[in-house]
Tab-separated table of C-alpha atoms in Angstrom:
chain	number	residue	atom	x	y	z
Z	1	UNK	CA	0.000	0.000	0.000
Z	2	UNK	CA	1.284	3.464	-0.948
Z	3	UNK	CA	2.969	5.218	1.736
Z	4	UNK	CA	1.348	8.444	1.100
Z	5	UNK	CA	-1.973	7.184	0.571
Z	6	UNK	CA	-1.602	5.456	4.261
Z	7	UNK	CA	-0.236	9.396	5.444
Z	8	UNK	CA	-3.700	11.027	3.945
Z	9	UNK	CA	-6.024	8.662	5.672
Z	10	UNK	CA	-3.716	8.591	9.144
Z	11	UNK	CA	-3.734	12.804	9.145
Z	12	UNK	CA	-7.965	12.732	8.400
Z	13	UNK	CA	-8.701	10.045	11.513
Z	14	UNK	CA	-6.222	12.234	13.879
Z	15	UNK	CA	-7.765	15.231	13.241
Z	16	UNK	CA	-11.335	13.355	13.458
Z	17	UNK	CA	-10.196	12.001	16.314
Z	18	UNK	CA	-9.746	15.400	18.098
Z	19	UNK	CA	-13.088	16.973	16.448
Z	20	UNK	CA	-14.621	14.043	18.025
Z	21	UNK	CA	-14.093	15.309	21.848
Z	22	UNK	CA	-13.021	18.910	21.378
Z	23	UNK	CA	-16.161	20.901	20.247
Z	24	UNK	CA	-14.379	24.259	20.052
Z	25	UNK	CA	-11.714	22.326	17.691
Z	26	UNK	CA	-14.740	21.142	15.417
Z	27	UNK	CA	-15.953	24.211	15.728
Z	28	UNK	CA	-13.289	26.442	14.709
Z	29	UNK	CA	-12.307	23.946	11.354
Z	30	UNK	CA	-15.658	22.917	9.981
Z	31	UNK	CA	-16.940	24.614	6.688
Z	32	UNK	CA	-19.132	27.158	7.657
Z	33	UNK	CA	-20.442	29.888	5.401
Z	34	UNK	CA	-20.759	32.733	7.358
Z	35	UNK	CA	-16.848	32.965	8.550
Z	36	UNK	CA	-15.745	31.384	5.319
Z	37	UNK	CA	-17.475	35.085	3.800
Z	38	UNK	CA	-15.822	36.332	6.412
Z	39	UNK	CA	-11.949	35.545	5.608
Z	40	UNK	CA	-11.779	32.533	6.311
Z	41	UNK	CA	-11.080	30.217	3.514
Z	42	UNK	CA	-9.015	27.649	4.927
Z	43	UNK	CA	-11.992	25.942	6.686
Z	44	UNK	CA	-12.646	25.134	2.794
Z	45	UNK	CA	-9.379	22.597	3.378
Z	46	UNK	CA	-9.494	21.685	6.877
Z	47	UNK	CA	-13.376	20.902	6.590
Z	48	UNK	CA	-12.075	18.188	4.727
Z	49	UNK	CA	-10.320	16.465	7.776
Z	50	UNK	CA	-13.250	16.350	10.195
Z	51	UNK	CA	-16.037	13.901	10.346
Z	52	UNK	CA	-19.385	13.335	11.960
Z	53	UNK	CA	-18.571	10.068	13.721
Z	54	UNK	CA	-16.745	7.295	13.498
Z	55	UNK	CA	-18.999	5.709	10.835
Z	56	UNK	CA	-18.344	8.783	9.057
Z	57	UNK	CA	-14.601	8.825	9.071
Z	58	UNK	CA	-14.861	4.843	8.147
Z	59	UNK	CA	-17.315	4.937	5.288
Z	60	UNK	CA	-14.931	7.635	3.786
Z	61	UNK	CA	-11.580	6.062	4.720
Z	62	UNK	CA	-12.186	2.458	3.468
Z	63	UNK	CA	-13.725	4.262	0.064
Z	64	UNK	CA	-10.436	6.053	-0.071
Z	65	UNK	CA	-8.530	2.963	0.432
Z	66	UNK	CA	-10.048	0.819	-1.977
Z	67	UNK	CA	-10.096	3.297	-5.094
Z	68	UNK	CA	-7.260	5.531	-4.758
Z	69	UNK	CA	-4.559	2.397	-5.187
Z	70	UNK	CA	-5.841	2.841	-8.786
Z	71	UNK	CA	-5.305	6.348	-9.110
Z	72	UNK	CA	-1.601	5.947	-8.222
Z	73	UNK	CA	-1.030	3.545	-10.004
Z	74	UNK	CA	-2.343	4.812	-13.211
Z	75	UNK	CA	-1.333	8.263	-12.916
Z	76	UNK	CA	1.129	8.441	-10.020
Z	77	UNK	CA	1.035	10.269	-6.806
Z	78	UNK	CA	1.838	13.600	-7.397
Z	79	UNK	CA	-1.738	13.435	-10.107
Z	80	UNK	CA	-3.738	11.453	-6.683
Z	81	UNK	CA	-2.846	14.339	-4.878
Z	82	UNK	CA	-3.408	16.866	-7.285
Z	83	UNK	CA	-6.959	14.606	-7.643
Z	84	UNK	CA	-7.327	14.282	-4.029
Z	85	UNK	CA	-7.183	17.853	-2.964
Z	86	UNK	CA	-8.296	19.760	-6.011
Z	87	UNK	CA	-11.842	17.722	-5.538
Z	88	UNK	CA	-11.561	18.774	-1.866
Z	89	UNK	CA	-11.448	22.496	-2.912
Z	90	UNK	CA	-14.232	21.942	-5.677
Z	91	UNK	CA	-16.464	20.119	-3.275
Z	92	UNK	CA	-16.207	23.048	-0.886
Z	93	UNK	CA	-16.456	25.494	-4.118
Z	94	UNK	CA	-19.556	23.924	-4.946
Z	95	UNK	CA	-21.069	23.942	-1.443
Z	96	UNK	CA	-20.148	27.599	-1.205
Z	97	UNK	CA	-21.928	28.679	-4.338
Z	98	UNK	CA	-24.870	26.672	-3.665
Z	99	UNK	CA	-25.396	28.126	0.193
Z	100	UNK	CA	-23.882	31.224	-0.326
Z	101	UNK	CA	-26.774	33.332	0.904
Z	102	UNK	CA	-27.458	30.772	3.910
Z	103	UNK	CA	-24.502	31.844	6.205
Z	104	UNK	CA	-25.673	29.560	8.977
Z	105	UNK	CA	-25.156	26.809	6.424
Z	106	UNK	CA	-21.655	23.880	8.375
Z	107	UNK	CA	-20.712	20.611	6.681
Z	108	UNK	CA	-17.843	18.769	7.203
Z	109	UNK	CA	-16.023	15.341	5.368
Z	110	UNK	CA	-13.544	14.253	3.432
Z	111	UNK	CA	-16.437	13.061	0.972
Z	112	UNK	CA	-15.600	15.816	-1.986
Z	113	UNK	CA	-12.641	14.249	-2.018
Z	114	UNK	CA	-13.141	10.874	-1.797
Z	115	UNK	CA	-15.804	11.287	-4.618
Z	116	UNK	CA	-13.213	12.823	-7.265
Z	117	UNK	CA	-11.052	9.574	-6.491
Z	118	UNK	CA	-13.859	7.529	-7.017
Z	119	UNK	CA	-14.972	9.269	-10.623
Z	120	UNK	CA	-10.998	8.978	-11.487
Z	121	UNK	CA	-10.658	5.554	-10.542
Z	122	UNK	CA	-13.725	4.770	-13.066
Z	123	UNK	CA	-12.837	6.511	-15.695
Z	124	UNK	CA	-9.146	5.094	-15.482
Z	125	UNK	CA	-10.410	1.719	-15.055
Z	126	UNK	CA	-13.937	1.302	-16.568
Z	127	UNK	CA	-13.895	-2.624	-16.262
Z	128	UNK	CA	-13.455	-2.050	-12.520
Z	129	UNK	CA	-15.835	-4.418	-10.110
Z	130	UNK	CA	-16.435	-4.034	-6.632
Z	131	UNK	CA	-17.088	-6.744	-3.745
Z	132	UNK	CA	-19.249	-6.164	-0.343
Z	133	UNK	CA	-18.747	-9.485	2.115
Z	134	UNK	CA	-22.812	-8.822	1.752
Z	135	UNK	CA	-23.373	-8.574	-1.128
Z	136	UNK	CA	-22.503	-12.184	-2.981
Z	137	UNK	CA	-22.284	-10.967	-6.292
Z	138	UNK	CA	-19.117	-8.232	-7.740
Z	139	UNK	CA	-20.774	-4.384	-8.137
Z	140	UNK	CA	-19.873	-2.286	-10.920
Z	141	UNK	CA	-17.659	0.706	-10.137
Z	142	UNK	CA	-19.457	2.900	-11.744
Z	143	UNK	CA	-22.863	1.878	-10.600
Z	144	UNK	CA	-21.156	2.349	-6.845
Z	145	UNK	CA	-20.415	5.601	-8.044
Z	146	UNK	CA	-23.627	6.883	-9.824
Z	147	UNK	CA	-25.196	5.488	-7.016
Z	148	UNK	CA	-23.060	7.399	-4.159
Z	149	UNK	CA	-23.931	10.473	-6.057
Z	150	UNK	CA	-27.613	9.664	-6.145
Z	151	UNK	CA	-27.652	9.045	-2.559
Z	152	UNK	CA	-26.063	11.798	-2.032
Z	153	UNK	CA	-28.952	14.079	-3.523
Z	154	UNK	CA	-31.730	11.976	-1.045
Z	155	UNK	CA	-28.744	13.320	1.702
Z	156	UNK	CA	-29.158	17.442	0.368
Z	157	UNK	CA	-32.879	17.237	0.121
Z	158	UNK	CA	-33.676	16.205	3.635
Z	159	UNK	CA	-31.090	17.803	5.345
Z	160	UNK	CA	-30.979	15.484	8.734
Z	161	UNK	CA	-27.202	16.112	9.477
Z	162	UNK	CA	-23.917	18.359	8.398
Z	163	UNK	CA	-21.958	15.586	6.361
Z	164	UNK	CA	-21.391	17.959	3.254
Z	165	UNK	CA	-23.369	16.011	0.560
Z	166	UNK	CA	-23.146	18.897	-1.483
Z	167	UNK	CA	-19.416	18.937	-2.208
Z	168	UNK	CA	-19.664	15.128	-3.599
Z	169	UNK	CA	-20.557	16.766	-6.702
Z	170	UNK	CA	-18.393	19.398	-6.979
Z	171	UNK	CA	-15.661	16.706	-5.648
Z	172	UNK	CA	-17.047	15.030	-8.444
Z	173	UNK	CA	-16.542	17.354	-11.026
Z	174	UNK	CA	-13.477	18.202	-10.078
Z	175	UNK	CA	-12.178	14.519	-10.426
Z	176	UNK	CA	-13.933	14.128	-13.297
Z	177	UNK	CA	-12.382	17.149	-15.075
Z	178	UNK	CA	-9.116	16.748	-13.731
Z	179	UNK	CA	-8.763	13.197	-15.012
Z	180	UNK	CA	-9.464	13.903	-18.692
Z	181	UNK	CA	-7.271	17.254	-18.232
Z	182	UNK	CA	-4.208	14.741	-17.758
Z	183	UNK	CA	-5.541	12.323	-19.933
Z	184	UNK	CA	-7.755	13.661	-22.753
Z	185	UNK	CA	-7.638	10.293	-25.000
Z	186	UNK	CA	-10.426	8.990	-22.031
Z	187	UNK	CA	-13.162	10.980	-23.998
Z	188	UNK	CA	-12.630	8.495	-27.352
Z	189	UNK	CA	-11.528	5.389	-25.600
Z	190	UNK	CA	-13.889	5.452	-22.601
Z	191	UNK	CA	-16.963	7.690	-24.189
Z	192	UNK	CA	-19.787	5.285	-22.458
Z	193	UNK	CA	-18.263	6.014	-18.909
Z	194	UNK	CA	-17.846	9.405	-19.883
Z	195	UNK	CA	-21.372	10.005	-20.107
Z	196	UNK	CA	-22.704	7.822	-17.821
Z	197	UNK	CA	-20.571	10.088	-15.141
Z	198	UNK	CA	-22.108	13.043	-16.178
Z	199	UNK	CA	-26.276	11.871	-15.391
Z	200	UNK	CA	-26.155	12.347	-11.592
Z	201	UNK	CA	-24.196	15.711	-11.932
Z	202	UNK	CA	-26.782	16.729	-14.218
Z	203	UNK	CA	-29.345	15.748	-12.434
Z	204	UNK	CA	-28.292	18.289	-9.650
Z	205	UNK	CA	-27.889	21.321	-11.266
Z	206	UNK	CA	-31.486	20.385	-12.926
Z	207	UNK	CA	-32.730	20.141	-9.427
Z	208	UNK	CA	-30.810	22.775	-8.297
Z	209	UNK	CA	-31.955	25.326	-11.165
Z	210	UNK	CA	-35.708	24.153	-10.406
Z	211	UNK	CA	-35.623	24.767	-6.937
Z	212	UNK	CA	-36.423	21.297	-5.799
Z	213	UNK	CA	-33.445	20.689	-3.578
């Protein structure tokens, strides 16, 4: 297992850690609108360290774990991390634009994230299967990921907790776009899972432009 990859997920479950019992901590780093209009923009980053719970911080982790070997190996690590924290900073991008005039609006994860290395994983490996211990037969990765994205809008529209469902999609797009930015020849040898990506993202900003989130 890549040593840096093991790094990421060691720095996001210390820093959960310490959110978990230090309210003022979780306080000060979370994504929040209101301060983030105020100045302060690195809560767009260090939102991406904190979690909920520890179901949270596992969900994400293992996600991490299991798609970003593919990443690395396909593109190396400086293009994970490029991957890895450029979907981070679209997630919260997103998030922003879409709450901007709700100032009261917090989220936290590492979910943006996680979801760009999860689009680049499919797109780099479209062929790629996935196996749950309960689930007996192999998932697709890109139903896994369509899917997480589709959950992901039930998550936005009924609003029951500050995971930051939102900056999936921009996390997302920015995989997405950064993926076919380093390698363009995806778009003729991969076209299906090309457009297949794209339905749930559209979906959102059809949602999104209708007011029905």
């Amino acid at each position: 297992m890549d040593i840096l990859l093991l790094v990421i997920i060691g720095i996001t479950a210390l820093v959960s850690f310490k959110g978990f019992n230090d309210y003022d901590f979780f306080r000060k780093y979370e994504f929040h609108v209101g301060r983030i209009r105020a100045g302060e923009q690195f809560r767009m980053i260090t939102s991406g360290f904190l979690h909920l719970d520890f179901a949270h911080l596992i969900f994400n982790m293992l996600t991490l774990y299991f798609f970003a070997p593919i990443v690395i190996d396909r593109l190396g690590n400086i293009y994970f991390l490029y991957i890895y924290f450029g979907s981070m900073v679209a997630g919260s991008l997103l998030t922003l634009y879409m709450h901007k005039n709700d100032y009261s609006y917090r989220a936290i994860g590492a979910s943006g994230a996680v979801t760009g290395i999860i689009y680049s994983s499919i797109l780099l490996y479209p062929d790629l299967n996935l196996y749950f211990f309960f689930i007996p037969i192999p998932i697709p990765g890109y139903i896994f990921g369509i899917g997480y994205l589709l959950y992901s809008i039930y998550g936005m529209k009924a609003k029951r907790d500050n995971i930051g469902h939102t900056a999936h999609f921009g996390g997302a797009i920015g995989g997405y776009l950064i993926t076919l930015i380093r390698q363009p020849s995806l778009i003729e040898t991969n076209t299906r899972m090309v457009i297949l990506l794209t339905i749930p993202i559209v979906i959102l900003f059809y949602l999104h432009k209708t007011n029905k989130l």
